[in-house]
PDB file of C-alpha atoms in Angstrom:
ATOM      1  CA  MET A 296      74.728 206.880 -71.429  1.00  0.00           C
ATOM      2  CA  LYS A 297      75.217 205.829 -75.229  1.00  0.00           C
ATOM      3  CA  VAL A 298      77.379 202.717 -75.377  1.00  0.00           C
ATOM      4  CA  PHE A 299      78.770 201.245 -78.433  1.00  0.00           C
ATOM      5  CA  ILE A 300      79.007 197.327 -78.296  1.00  0.00           C
ATOM      6  CA  CYS A 301      81.405 196.485 -81.092  1.00  0.00           C
ATOM      7  CA  GLY A 302      80.970 192.866 -81.819  1.00  0.00           C
ATOM      8  CA  GLY A 303      77.662 192.852 -79.967  1.00  0.00           C
ATOM      9  CA  ALA A 304      76.070 190.245 -82.220  1.00  0.00           C
ATOM     10  CA  GLY A 305      78.802 187.989 -81.375  1.00  0.00           C
ATOM     11  CA  TYR A 306      78.902 185.562 -78.543  1.00  0.00           C
ATOM     12  CA  ILE A 307      80.491 187.419 -75.525  1.00  0.00           C
ATOM     13  CA  GLY A 308      78.991 190.833 -76.911  1.00  0.00           C
ATOM     14  CA  SER A 309      75.469 189.366 -77.336  1.00  0.00           C
ATOM     15  CA  HIS A 310      75.543 188.275 -73.777  1.00  0.00           C
ATOM     16  CA  LEU A 311      76.615 191.705 -72.617  1.00  0.00           C
ATOM     17  CA  VAL A 312      74.059 193.269 -74.616  1.00  0.00           C
ATOM     18  CA  HIS A 313      71.140 191.219 -73.124  1.00  0.00           C
ATOM     19  CA  GLU A 314      72.482 192.118 -69.439  1.00  0.00           C
ATOM     20  CA  LEU A 315      73.139 195.762 -70.348  1.00  0.00           C
ATOM     21  CA  SER A 316      69.741 196.017 -71.793  1.00  0.00           C
ATOM     22  CA  THR A 317      68.049 195.278 -68.257  1.00  0.00           C
ATOM     23  CA  LEU A 318      69.601 198.473 -67.155  1.00  0.00           C
ATOM     24  CA  SER A 319      67.671 201.707 -67.831  1.00  0.00           C
ATOM     25  CA  GLN A 320      70.507 203.838 -67.683  1.00  0.00           C
ATOM     26  CA  TYR A 321      72.100 202.755 -70.885  1.00  0.00           C
ATOM     27  CA  GLU A 322      71.367 203.117 -74.584  1.00  0.00           C
ATOM     28  CA  ILE A 323      72.888 200.309 -76.508  1.00  0.00           C
ATOM     29  CA  ILE A 324      74.202 200.744 -80.123  1.00  0.00           C
ATOM     30  CA  ILE A 325      75.383 197.367 -81.500  1.00  0.00           C
ATOM     31  CA  ILE A 326      78.374 197.745 -84.373  1.00  0.00           C
ATOM     32  CA  ASP A 327      78.977 194.436 -85.936  1.00  0.00           C
ATOM     33  CA  ASN A 328      79.898 193.337 -89.478  1.00  0.00           C
ATOM     34  CA  LEU A 329      78.221 189.886 -88.788  1.00  0.00           C
ATOM     35  CA  SER A 330      81.254 187.855 -90.096  1.00  0.00           C
ATOM     36  CA  LYS A 331      81.146 186.087 -86.876  1.00  0.00           C
ATOM     37  CA  GLY A 332      78.116 187.576 -85.179  1.00  0.00           C
ATOM     38  CA  HIS A 333      74.404 186.622 -85.744  1.00  0.00           C
ATOM     39  CA  VAL A 334      71.716 189.257 -86.180  1.00  0.00           C
ATOM     40  CA  GLU A 335      69.073 186.569 -84.647  1.00  0.00           C
ATOM     41  CA  SER A 336      71.007 187.290 -81.260  1.00  0.00           C
ATOM     42  CA  ILE A 337      70.093 190.965 -81.092  1.00  0.00           C
ATOM     43  CA  PRO A 338      67.164 191.667 -79.029  1.00  0.00           C
ATOM     44  CA  ALA A 339      64.053 193.522 -80.241  1.00  0.00           C
ATOM     45  CA  GLY A 340      64.260 197.440 -79.880  1.00  0.00           C
ATOM     46  CA  ILE A 341      68.100 197.498 -79.951  1.00  0.00           C
ATOM     47  CA  THR A 342      69.839 199.693 -82.217  1.00  0.00           C
ATOM     48  CA  PHE A 343      72.097 197.700 -84.943  1.00  0.00           C
ATOM     49  CA  GLU A 344      74.649 199.353 -87.205  1.00  0.00           C
ATOM     50  CA  ASN A 345      76.249 196.884 -89.709  1.00  0.00           C
ATOM     51  CA  ALA A 346      79.779 198.211 -89.964  1.00  0.00           C
ATOM     52  CA  ASP A 347      83.289 196.897 -89.710  1.00  0.00           C
ATOM     53  CA  ILE A 348      85.677 198.643 -87.535  1.00  0.00           C
ATOM     54  CA  CYS A 349      88.351 198.292 -90.085  1.00  0.00           C
ATOM     55  CA  ASP A 350      86.383 200.622 -92.315  1.00  0.00           C
ATOM     56  CA  LYS A 351      87.154 204.169 -91.225  1.00  0.00           C
ATOM     57  CA  GLY A 352      84.310 205.566 -93.389  1.00  0.00           C
ATOM     58  CA  ALA A 353      81.704 203.422 -91.669  1.00  0.00           C
ATOM     59  CA  LEU A 354      83.082 204.294 -88.252  1.00  0.00           C
ATOM     60  CA  GLU A 355      82.806 207.943 -89.003  1.00  0.00           C
ATOM     61  CA  ARG A 356      79.243 207.470 -89.988  1.00  0.00           C
ATOM     62  CA  VAL A 357      78.160 205.664 -87.003  1.00  0.00           C
ATOM     63  CA  PHE A 358      79.866 207.961 -84.615  1.00  0.00           C
ATOM     64  CA  THR A 359      78.734 210.890 -86.189  1.00  0.00           C
ATOM     65  CA  LYS A 360      75.177 209.513 -86.108  1.00  0.00           C
ATOM     66  CA  HIS A 361      74.913 208.303 -82.690  1.00  0.00           C
ATOM     67  CA  LYS A 362      77.572 210.223 -80.680  1.00  0.00           C
ATOM     68  CA  PRO A 363      78.389 207.456 -78.164  1.00  0.00           C
ATOM     69  CA  GLU A 364      79.779 208.194 -74.593  1.00  0.00           C
ATOM     70  CA  ALA A 365      81.584 204.726 -74.069  1.00  0.00           C
ATOM     71  CA  VAL A 366      82.751 202.094 -76.413  1.00  0.00           C
ATOM     72  CA  MET A 367      83.116 198.177 -75.617  1.00  0.00           C
ATOM     73  CA  HIS A 368      85.149 196.330 -78.050  1.00  0.00           C
ATOM     74  CA  PHE A 369      84.564 192.644 -78.846  1.00  0.00           C
ATOM     75  CA  CYS A 370      85.536 192.426 -82.606  1.00  0.00           C
ATOM     76  CA  ALA A 371      88.613 190.531 -82.385  1.00  0.00           C
ATOM     77  CA  SER A 372      89.501 187.331 -84.260  1.00  0.00           C
ATOM     78  CA  ILE A 373      90.033 184.715 -81.526  1.00  0.00           C
ATOM     79  CA  ALA A 374      91.407 181.271 -82.700  1.00  0.00           C
ATOM     80  CA  VAL A 375      94.840 180.400 -81.480  1.00  0.00           C
ATOM     81  CA  GLY A 376      95.620 177.874 -84.127  1.00  0.00           C
ATOM     82  CA  GLU A 377      94.517 180.312 -86.912  1.00  0.00           C
ATOM     83  CA  SER A 378      96.456 183.159 -85.579  1.00  0.00           C
ATOM     84  CA  VAL A 379      99.608 180.917 -85.989  1.00  0.00           C
ATOM     85  CA  THR A 380      98.954 180.309 -89.716  1.00  0.00           C
ATOM     86  CA  ASP A 381      97.479 183.775 -90.601  1.00  0.00           C
ATOM     87  CA  PRO A 382      99.263 186.396 -88.274  1.00  0.00           C
ATOM     88  CA  LEU A 383      98.909 189.231 -90.832  1.00  0.00           C
ATOM     89  CA  GLY A 384      94.970 188.738 -91.018  1.00  0.00           C
ATOM     90  CA  TYR A 385      95.146 188.651 -87.190  1.00  0.00           C
ATOM     91  CA  TYR A 386      97.012 192.067 -86.717  1.00  0.00           C
ATOM     92  CA  GLU A 387      94.890 193.652 -89.301  1.00  0.00           C
ATOM     93  CA  ASN A 388      91.709 192.877 -87.596  1.00  0.00           C
ATOM     94  CA  ASN A 389      92.880 192.907 -84.018  1.00  0.00           C
ATOM     95  CA  VAL A 390      95.374 195.786 -83.982  1.00  0.00           C
ATOM     96  CA  VAL A 391      94.629 197.968 -87.130  1.00  0.00           C
ATOM     97  CA  GLY A 392      90.919 197.733 -86.450  1.00  0.00           C
ATOM     98  CA  THR A 393      91.302 199.049 -82.786  1.00  0.00           C
ATOM     99  CA  ILE A 394      93.390 201.878 -84.025  1.00  0.00           C
ATOM    100  CA  TYR A 395      90.882 202.876 -86.323  1.00  0.00           C
ATOM    101  CA  LEU A 396      88.328 202.624 -83.422  1.00  0.00           C
ATOM    102  CA  LEU A 397      90.380 204.613 -81.127  1.00  0.00           C
ATOM    103  CA  GLN A 398      91.016 207.354 -83.713  1.00  0.00           C
ATOM    104  CA  ALA A 399      87.196 207.608 -84.107  1.00  0.00           C
ATOM    105  CA  MET A 400      86.813 207.947 -80.400  1.00  0.00           C
ATOM    106  CA  LYS A 401      89.698 210.575 -80.377  1.00  0.00           C
ATOM    107  CA  LYS A 402      87.894 212.728 -83.027  1.00  0.00           C
ATOM    108  CA  HIS A 403      84.502 212.393 -81.415  1.00  0.00           C
ATOM    109  CA  ASN A 404      85.751 212.989 -77.813  1.00  0.00           C
ATOM    110  CA  VAL A 405      84.718 209.555 -76.554  1.00  0.00           C
ATOM    111  CA  LYS A 406      86.667 209.009 -73.215  1.00  0.00           C
ATOM    112  CA  TYR A 407      85.495 205.549 -72.048  1.00  0.00           C
ATOM    113  CA  PHE A 408      86.820 202.163 -73.483  1.00  0.00           C
ATOM    114  CA  ILE A 409      86.377 198.792 -72.267  1.00  0.00           C
ATOM    115  CA  PHE A 410      88.679 196.087 -74.059  1.00  0.00           C
ATOM    116  CA  SER A 411      88.115 192.407 -74.406  1.00  0.00           C
ATOM    117  CA  SER A 412      91.665 191.193 -73.687  1.00  0.00           C
ATOM    118  CA  THR A 413      92.938 187.570 -72.863  1.00  0.00           C
ATOM    119  CA  ALA A 414      94.953 185.505 -70.659  1.00  0.00           C
ATOM    120  CA  ALA A 415      96.934 184.482 -73.557  1.00  0.00           C
ATOM    121  CA  ILE A 416      99.080 187.675 -73.112  1.00  0.00           C
ATOM    122  CA  PHE A 417     100.615 185.843 -70.334  1.00  0.00           C
ATOM    123  CA  GLY A 418     101.841 182.898 -72.604  1.00  0.00           C
ATOM    124  CA  ASN A 419     103.298 180.176 -70.349  1.00  0.00           C
ATOM    125  CA  PRO A 420     102.824 181.952 -66.909  1.00  0.00           C
ATOM    126  CA  GLU A 421     105.470 181.701 -64.229  1.00  0.00           C
ATOM    127  CA  GLU A 422     103.002 181.068 -61.532  1.00  0.00           C
ATOM    128  CA  THR A 423      99.322 180.020 -61.563  1.00  0.00           C
ATOM    129  CA  PRO A 424      96.936 181.355 -60.955  1.00  0.00           C
ATOM    130  CA  ILE A 425      98.094 184.026 -62.918  1.00  0.00           C
ATOM    131  CA  PRO A 426      98.332 187.222 -60.868  1.00  0.00           C
ATOM    132  CA  ASP A 427      97.085 190.626 -62.316  1.00  0.00           C
ATOM    133  CA  ASP A 428     100.531 191.832 -62.657  1.00  0.00           C
ATOM    134  CA  SER A 429     102.260 188.643 -63.906  1.00  0.00           C
ATOM    135  CA  PRO A 430     104.768 189.323 -66.764  1.00  0.00           C
ATOM    136  CA  THR A 431     103.393 189.205 -70.378  1.00  0.00           C
ATOM    137  CA  LYS A 432     105.007 186.857 -72.725  1.00  0.00           C
ATOM    138  CA  PRO A 433     102.606 185.693 -75.433  1.00  0.00           C
ATOM    139  CA  ILE A 434     103.491 182.906 -77.472  1.00  0.00           C
ATOM    140  CA  ASN A 435     101.098 183.160 -80.381  1.00  0.00           C
ATOM    141  CA  PRO A 436      99.971 185.841 -82.616  1.00  0.00           C
ATOM    142  CA  TYR A 437      96.551 186.035 -81.032  1.00  0.00           C
ATOM    143  CA  GLY A 438      98.026 186.770 -77.569  1.00  0.00           C
ATOM    144  CA  ASP A 439     100.327 189.161 -78.940  1.00  0.00           C
ATOM    145  CA  THR A 440      97.738 191.216 -80.762  1.00  0.00           C
ATOM    146  CA  LYS A 441      95.771 191.656 -77.564  1.00  0.00           C
ATOM    147  CA  LEU A 442      99.032 192.712 -75.848  1.00  0.00           C
ATOM    148  CA  THR A 443      99.749 195.305 -78.540  1.00  0.00           C
ATOM    149  CA  VAL A 444      96.427 196.900 -78.099  1.00  0.00           C
ATOM    150  CA  GLU A 445      96.987 197.007 -74.372  1.00  0.00           C
ATOM    151  CA  LYS A 446     100.210 198.964 -74.948  1.00  0.00           C
ATOM    152  CA  ILE A 447      98.484 201.229 -77.469  1.00  0.00           C
ATOM    153  CA  LEU A 448      95.919 202.075 -74.832  1.00  0.00           C
ATOM    154  CA  ALA A 449      98.598 203.142 -72.475  1.00  0.00           C
ATOM    155  CA  TRP A 450     100.095 205.645 -74.945  1.00  0.00           C
ATOM    156  CA  THR A 451      96.628 206.760 -76.142  1.00  0.00           C
ATOM    157  CA  GLU A 452      95.502 207.678 -72.500  1.00  0.00           C
ATOM    158  CA  ASP A 453      98.680 209.405 -72.107  1.00  0.00           C
ATOM    159  CA  ALA A 454      98.347 211.493 -75.521  1.00  0.00           C
ATOM    160  CA  HIS A 455      94.528 211.947 -75.553  1.00  0.00           C
ATOM    161  CA  GLY A 456      92.923 211.019 -72.204  1.00  0.00           C
ATOM    162  CA  ILE A 457      90.994 207.968 -73.130  1.00  0.00           C
ATOM    163  CA  LYS A 458      90.413 205.902 -70.162  1.00  0.00           C
ATOM    164  CA  TYR A 459      90.368 202.172 -70.554  1.00  0.00           C
ATOM    165  CA  VAL A 460      89.843 198.912 -68.745  1.00  0.00           C
ATOM    166  CA  CYS A 461      91.306 195.710 -70.159  1.00  0.00           C
ATOM    167  CA  LEU A 462      89.419 192.700 -69.039  1.00  0.00           C
ATOM    168  CA  ARG A 463      91.802 189.650 -69.512  1.00  0.00           C
ATOM    169  CA  TYR A 464      89.985 186.177 -69.631  1.00  0.00           C
ATOM    170  CA  PHE A 465      90.494 182.709 -71.281  1.00  0.00           C
ATOM    171  CA  ASN A 466      87.840 180.216 -72.001  1.00  0.00           C
ATOM    172  CA  ALA A 467      84.523 182.082 -72.153  1.00  0.00           C
ATOM    173  CA  CYS A 468      81.964 179.385 -71.852  1.00  0.00           C
ATOM    174  CA  GLY A 469      78.196 178.442 -71.305  1.00  0.00           C
ATOM    175  CA  ALA A 470      75.133 180.163 -72.503  1.00  0.00           C
ATOM    176  CA  HIS A 471      72.361 182.425 -71.140  1.00  0.00           C
ATOM    177  CA  GLU A 472      70.163 180.585 -68.705  1.00  0.00           C
ATOM    178  CA  SER A 473      67.178 181.015 -70.927  1.00  0.00           C
ATOM    179  CA  GLY A 474      68.665 179.106 -73.743  1.00  0.00           C
ATOM    180  CA  LYS A 475      67.833 181.681 -76.213  1.00  0.00           C
ATOM    181  CA  ILE A 476      71.355 182.699 -76.914  1.00  0.00           C
ATOM    182  CA  GLY A 477      74.674 180.956 -76.867  1.00  0.00           C
ATOM    183  CA  GLU A 478      77.818 180.042 -78.593  1.00  0.00           C
ATOM    184  CA  ASP A 479      77.616 179.833 -82.385  1.00  0.00           C
ATOM    185  CA  HIS A 480      80.907 179.820 -84.321  1.00  0.00           C
ATOM    186  CA  ASP A 481      81.653 178.362 -87.836  1.00  0.00           C
ATOM    187  CA  PRO A 482      83.971 176.678 -87.732  1.00  0.00           C
ATOM    188  CA  GLU A 483      83.646 175.877 -83.938  1.00  0.00           C
ATOM    189  CA  THR A 484      86.769 175.637 -82.239  1.00  0.00           C
ATOM    190  CA  HIS A 485      85.871 176.008 -78.527  1.00  0.00           C
ATOM    191  CA  LEU A 486      85.972 173.028 -76.393  1.00  0.00           C
ATOM    192  CA  ILE A 487      82.515 172.886 -74.666  1.00  0.00           C
ATOM    193  CA  PRO A 488      80.447 173.336 -77.921  1.00  0.00           C
ATOM    194  CA  VAL A 489      82.668 170.890 -79.913  1.00  0.00           C
ATOM    195  CA  ILE A 490      82.166 168.270 -77.277  1.00  0.00           C
ATOM    196  CA  LEU A 491      78.345 168.971 -77.058  1.00  0.00           C
ATOM    197  CA  GLN A 492      78.365 168.522 -80.986  1.00  0.00           C
ATOM    198  CA  VAL A 493      79.353 164.909 -80.282  1.00  0.00           C
ATOM    199  CA  ALA A 494      76.361 164.416 -77.985  1.00  0.00           C
ATOM    200  CA  LEU A 495      74.160 165.904 -80.554  1.00  0.00           C
ATOM    201  CA  GLY A 496      75.517 163.497 -83.205  1.00  0.00           C
ATOM    202  CA  LYS A 497      77.178 166.053 -85.350  1.00  0.00           C
ATOM    203  CA  ARG A 498      80.761 164.640 -84.453  1.00  0.00           C
ATOM    204  CA  GLU A 499      81.643 160.998 -83.929  1.00  0.00           C
ATOM    205  CA  LYS A 500      84.207 161.854 -81.328  1.00  0.00           C
ATOM    206  CA  ILE A 501      85.990 164.631 -79.462  1.00  0.00           C
ATOM    207  CA  LYS A 502      89.550 165.294 -80.342  1.00  0.00           C
ATOM    208  CA  ILE A 503      92.141 165.931 -77.592  1.00  0.00           C
ATOM    209  CA  TYR A 504      95.105 167.921 -78.832  1.00  0.00           C
ATOM    210  CA  GLY A 505      98.042 166.318 -76.743  1.00  0.00           C
ATOM    211  CA  ASP A 506      97.898 164.384 -73.663  1.00  0.00           C
ATOM    212  CA  LYS A 507     101.477 164.735 -72.553  1.00  0.00           C
ATOM    213  CA  TYR A 508     101.426 168.108 -70.911  1.00  0.00           C
ATOM    214  CA  ASP A 509     102.747 168.395 -67.414  1.00  0.00           C
ATOM    215  CA  THR A 510      99.181 168.349 -65.869  1.00  0.00           C
ATOM    216  CA  LYS A 511      97.223 165.913 -63.732  1.00  0.00           C
ATOM    217  CA  ASP A 512      96.077 163.902 -66.606  1.00  0.00           C
ATOM    218  CA  GLY A 513      98.216 165.016 -69.475  1.00  0.00           C
ATOM    219  CA  THR A 514      95.742 167.230 -71.032  1.00  0.00           C
ATOM    220  CA  CYS A 515      95.590 171.189 -71.020  1.00  0.00           C
ATOM    221  CA  VAL A 516      94.293 172.873 -68.029  1.00  0.00           C
ATOM    222  CA  ARG A 517      92.033 176.007 -68.642  1.00  0.00           C
ATOM    223  CA  ASP A 518      90.159 178.390 -66.681  1.00  0.00           C
ATOM    224  CA  TYR A 519      86.404 178.437 -67.695  1.00  0.00           C
ATOM    225  CA  VAL A 520      84.384 181.638 -66.881  1.00  0.00           C
ATOM    226  CA  HIS A 521      80.755 181.622 -67.536  1.00  0.00           C
ATOM    227  CA  VAL A 522      79.809 184.075 -70.473  1.00  0.00           C
ATOM    228  CA  THR A 523      77.079 185.902 -68.278  1.00  0.00           C
ATOM    229  CA  ASP A 524      79.795 186.414 -65.432  1.00  0.00           C
ATOM    230  CA  LEU A 525      81.894 188.110 -67.925  1.00  0.00           C
ATOM    231  CA  ALA A 526      78.977 190.184 -69.237  1.00  0.00           C
ATOM    232  CA  THR A 527      78.569 191.419 -65.491  1.00  0.00           C
ATOM    233  CA  ALA A 528      82.354 192.177 -65.294  1.00  0.00           C
ATOM    234  CA  HIS A 529      82.162 194.514 -68.315  1.00  0.00           C
ATOM    235  CA  ILE A 530      79.324 196.363 -66.798  1.00  0.00           C
ATOM    236  CA  LYS A 531      81.230 196.684 -63.618  1.00  0.00           C
ATOM    237  CA  ALA A 532      84.217 197.963 -65.498  1.00  0.00           C
ATOM    238  CA  LEU A 533      82.176 200.750 -67.219  1.00  0.00           C
ATOM    239  CA  GLU A 534      80.679 201.735 -63.802  1.00  0.00           C
ATOM    240  CA  TYR A 535      84.219 201.901 -62.643  1.00  0.00           C
ATOM    241  CA  LEU A 536      85.579 204.051 -65.382  1.00  0.00           C
ATOM    242  CA  VAL A 537      82.612 206.517 -65.041  1.00  0.00           C
ATOM    243  CA  ARG A 538      83.006 206.558 -61.152  1.00  0.00           C
ATOM    244  CA  GLU A 539      86.743 206.730 -60.954  1.00  0.00           C
ATOM    245  CA  ASN A 540      87.837 208.024 -63.992  1.00  0.00           C
ATOM    246  CA  LYS A 541      91.063 205.851 -63.882  1.00  0.00           C
ATOM    247  CA  SER A 542      92.337 203.056 -66.178  1.00  0.00           C
ATOM    248  CA  ASN A 543      93.111 199.657 -65.048  1.00  0.00           C
ATOM    249  CA  LYS A 544      93.620 195.964 -66.099  1.00  0.00           C
ATOM    250  CA  PHE A 545      91.918 193.059 -64.474  1.00  0.00           C
ATOM    251  CA  ASN A 546      92.073 189.268 -64.820  1.00  0.00           C
ATOM    252  CA  LEU A 547      88.822 187.509 -64.824  1.00  0.00           C
ATOM    253  CA  GLY A 548      89.166 183.962 -63.629  1.00  0.00           C
ATOM    254  CA  SER A 549      87.854 181.347 -61.193  1.00  0.00           C
ATOM    255  CA  GLY A 550      91.385 180.751 -59.826  1.00  0.00           C
ATOM    256  CA  GLU A 551      91.134 176.996 -60.543  1.00  0.00           C
ATOM    257  CA  GLY A 552      91.081 175.133 -63.744  1.00  0.00           C
ATOM    258  CA  TYR A 553      89.838 172.040 -65.308  1.00  0.00           C
ATOM    259  CA  THR A 554      91.809 169.600 -67.769  1.00  0.00           C
ATOM    260  CA  VAL A 555      90.261 168.669 -71.150  1.00  0.00           C
ATOM    261  CA  LYS A 556      89.423 165.300 -69.925  1.00  0.00           C
ATOM    262  CA  GLU A 557      87.738 166.753 -66.901  1.00  0.00           C
ATOM    263  CA  VAL A 558      85.322 169.031 -69.176  1.00  0.00           C
ATOM    264  CA  ILE A 559      84.576 165.973 -71.188  1.00  0.00           C
ATOM    265  CA  GLU A 560      83.661 164.040 -68.201  1.00  0.00           C
ATOM    266  CA  ALA A 561      81.378 166.915 -66.893  1.00  0.00           C
ATOM    267  CA  SER A 562      79.713 166.937 -70.414  1.00  0.00           C
ATOM    268  CA  ARG A 563      79.050 163.108 -70.283  1.00  0.00           C
ATOM    269  CA  LYS A 564      77.514 163.610 -66.864  1.00  0.00           C
ATOM    270  CA  ILE A 565      75.226 166.314 -68.052  1.00  0.00           C
ATOM    271  CA  THR A 566      74.257 164.922 -71.447  1.00  0.00           C
ATOM    272  CA  GLY A 567      74.224 161.357 -70.568  1.00  0.00           C
ATOM    273  CA  HIS A 568      76.173 160.670 -73.860  1.00  0.00           C
ATOM    274  CA  PRO A 569      79.354 158.544 -73.948  1.00  0.00           C
ATOM    275  CA  ILE A 570      81.427 161.107 -75.957  1.00  0.00           C
ATOM    276  CA  PRO A 571      83.954 158.993 -77.491  1.00  0.00           C
ATOM    277  CA  GLU A 572      87.524 160.665 -77.532  1.00  0.00           C
ATOM    278  CA  ILE A 573      90.683 160.432 -79.609  1.00  0.00           C
ATOM    279  CA  ILE A 574      94.125 161.826 -78.970  1.00  0.00           C
ATOM    280  CA  GLU A 575      95.633 163.949 -81.588  1.00  0.00           C
ATOM    281  CA  GLU A 576      99.136 165.897 -81.798  1.00  0.00           C
ATOM    282  CA  PRO A 577      99.290 168.927 -79.820  1.00  0.00           C
ATOM    283  CA  ARG A 578      98.253 172.432 -81.421  1.00  0.00           C
ATOM    284  CA  ALA A 579     100.982 175.025 -82.119  1.00  0.00           C
ATOM    285  CA  GLY A 580     100.842 177.624 -79.431  1.00  0.00           C
ATOM    286  CA  ASP A 581      99.047 176.014 -76.853  1.00  0.00           C
ATOM    287  CA  PRO A 582     100.317 176.621 -73.160  1.00  0.00           C
ATOM    288  CA  ALA A 583      99.814 173.582 -70.780  1.00  0.00           C
ATOM    289  CA  ILE A 584      98.035 175.634 -67.917  1.00  0.00           C
ATOM    290  CA  LEU A 585      96.178 178.885 -68.091  1.00  0.00           C
ATOM    291  CA  ILE A 586      94.369 179.865 -64.887  1.00  0.00           C
ATOM    292  CA  ALA A 587      93.731 183.307 -63.918  1.00  0.00           C
ATOM    293  CA  GLY A 588      93.272 184.726 -60.375  1.00  0.00           C
ATOM    294  CA  SER A 589      90.530 187.645 -60.213  1.00  0.00           C
ATOM    295  CA  GLU A 590      91.299 189.024 -56.573  1.00  0.00           C
ATOM    296  CA  ARG A 591      91.705 192.545 -58.221  1.00  0.00           C
ATOM    297  CA  ALA A 592      88.513 192.382 -60.091  1.00  0.00           C
ATOM    298  CA  GLU A 593      86.634 191.177 -56.982  1.00  0.00           C
ATOM    299  CA  LYS A 594      88.276 193.750 -54.550  1.00  0.00           C
ATOM    300  CA  ILE A 595      88.061 197.023 -56.953  1.00  0.00           C
ATOM    301  CA  LEU A 596      85.163 196.077 -59.161  1.00  0.00           C
ATOM    302  CA  GLY A 597      83.202 194.232 -56.679  1.00  0.00           C
ATOM    303  CA  TRP A 598      82.640 191.323 -59.299  1.00  0.00           C
ATOM    304  CA  LYS A 599      81.382 188.091 -57.998  1.00  0.00           C
ATOM    305  CA  ARG A 600      80.852 184.899 -60.358  1.00  0.00           C
ATOM    306  CA  LYS A 601      77.351 183.307 -60.411  1.00  0.00           C
ATOM    307  CA  TYR A 602      78.291 179.848 -62.190  1.00  0.00           C
ATOM    308  CA  ASN A 603      81.121 178.378 -60.034  1.00  0.00           C
ATOM    309  CA  THR A 604      81.571 174.711 -61.359  1.00  0.00           C
ATOM    310  CA  ILE A 605      82.134 173.250 -64.745  1.00  0.00           C
ATOM    311  CA  GLU A 606      78.879 171.367 -64.413  1.00  0.00           C
ATOM    312  CA  ASP A 607      76.741 174.509 -63.821  1.00  0.00           C
ATOM    313  CA  ILE A 608      78.480 175.989 -66.957  1.00  0.00           C
ATOM    314  CA  VAL A 609      78.016 172.972 -69.254  1.00  0.00           C
ATOM    315  CA  LYS A 610      74.305 172.828 -68.194  1.00  0.00           C
ATOM    316  CA  THR A 611      73.427 176.326 -69.668  1.00  0.00           C
ATOM    317  CA  ALA A 612      75.598 175.422 -72.849  1.00  0.00           C
ATOM    318  CA  TRP A 613      73.606 172.071 -73.348  1.00  0.00           C
ATOM    319  CA  LYS A 614      70.290 173.843 -72.758  1.00  0.00           C
ATOM    320  CA  TYR A 615      71.168 176.339 -75.653  1.00  0.00           C
ATOM    321  CA  HIS A 616      72.517 173.739 -78.057  1.00  0.00           C
ATOM    322  CA  GLN A 617      69.673 171.451 -77.383  1.00  0.00           C
ATOM    323  CA  SER A 618      67.319 174.096 -78.713  1.00  0.00           C
ATOM    324  CA  HIS A 619      69.580 175.391 -81.345  1.00  0.00           C
ATOM    325  CA  PRO A 620      71.411 172.166 -82.871  1.00  0.00           C
ATOM    326  CA  ASN A 621      72.353 173.886 -85.947  1.00  0.00           C
ATOM    327  CA  GLY A 622      72.904 177.119 -84.185  1.00  0.00           C
ATOM    328  CA  TYR A 623      71.098 180.469 -84.859  1.00  0.00           C
ATOM    329  CA  ASN A 624      70.309 180.036 -88.639  1.00  0.00           C
ATOM    330  CA  ASN A 625      68.507 176.645 -88.188  1.00  0.00           C
ATOM    331  CA  LYS A 626      67.088 175.856 -84.614  1.00  0.00           C
TER     332      LYS A 626
END
């Protein structure tokens, strides 16, 4: 099966490529404009096309050339705070880009679509862990762009028969256990790599955005799922689509969360660094608690997590960041 991995040079996409490349039944074609991705993360022998999903001409070229049978989509802009200050840019990339991708799929009769969604579509959830069928009430443009795409997918299936799976997760984290690929954003906004930058001497202290939330220590609670576990879920989702030819939506979480302070403490333990902290004002659009249940994914997809504690996750991230203190471009 020929599979397009759109955003396959990015953080989650590169880990999916690594896992998918170990399975002989798939031929991988990476589509990435390298605005956030890194060519250094692409394994030898994997086909790479430098293309932007917002460029209809480029999409027509790569679809005509490779004739994929399935598409996995990881090309979204993902920073909550940035989405609040640049909503138009987020709707253009996350929504318009996906529409162009689906239009190309329709034209070239590609029937399977795996969408990287987010727990941010739930906003401030009514209960935690968040059930798969929880009401969707995003409180920031990022979450709303993802929910908009989920709605578009439902109508697209009705009209054109494209089957899809939406995988909703929040904090992807960690790195491949080899330490060869990991998280490298510029600027970096995700908690664990930012904490580890303090341990590497690249920051003086870690900023905690708000300590007055209604949580056990006043800091935000998030559900942390290892990036390799997420990659495995995407493969399970593709197998499900091919086997069942049925669309579905799944939460991918651990069912338990960690506060910002707990993640910092775990990082101190793993790195042996004191990691000084400072309290800042809360960020716009940040819910107090986001924890996802994953019972449906476990039951229907047969998904199981390999990395079950925050310490296990931080260990893999630390291995990557120690060997890549300046990211891919300057090891």
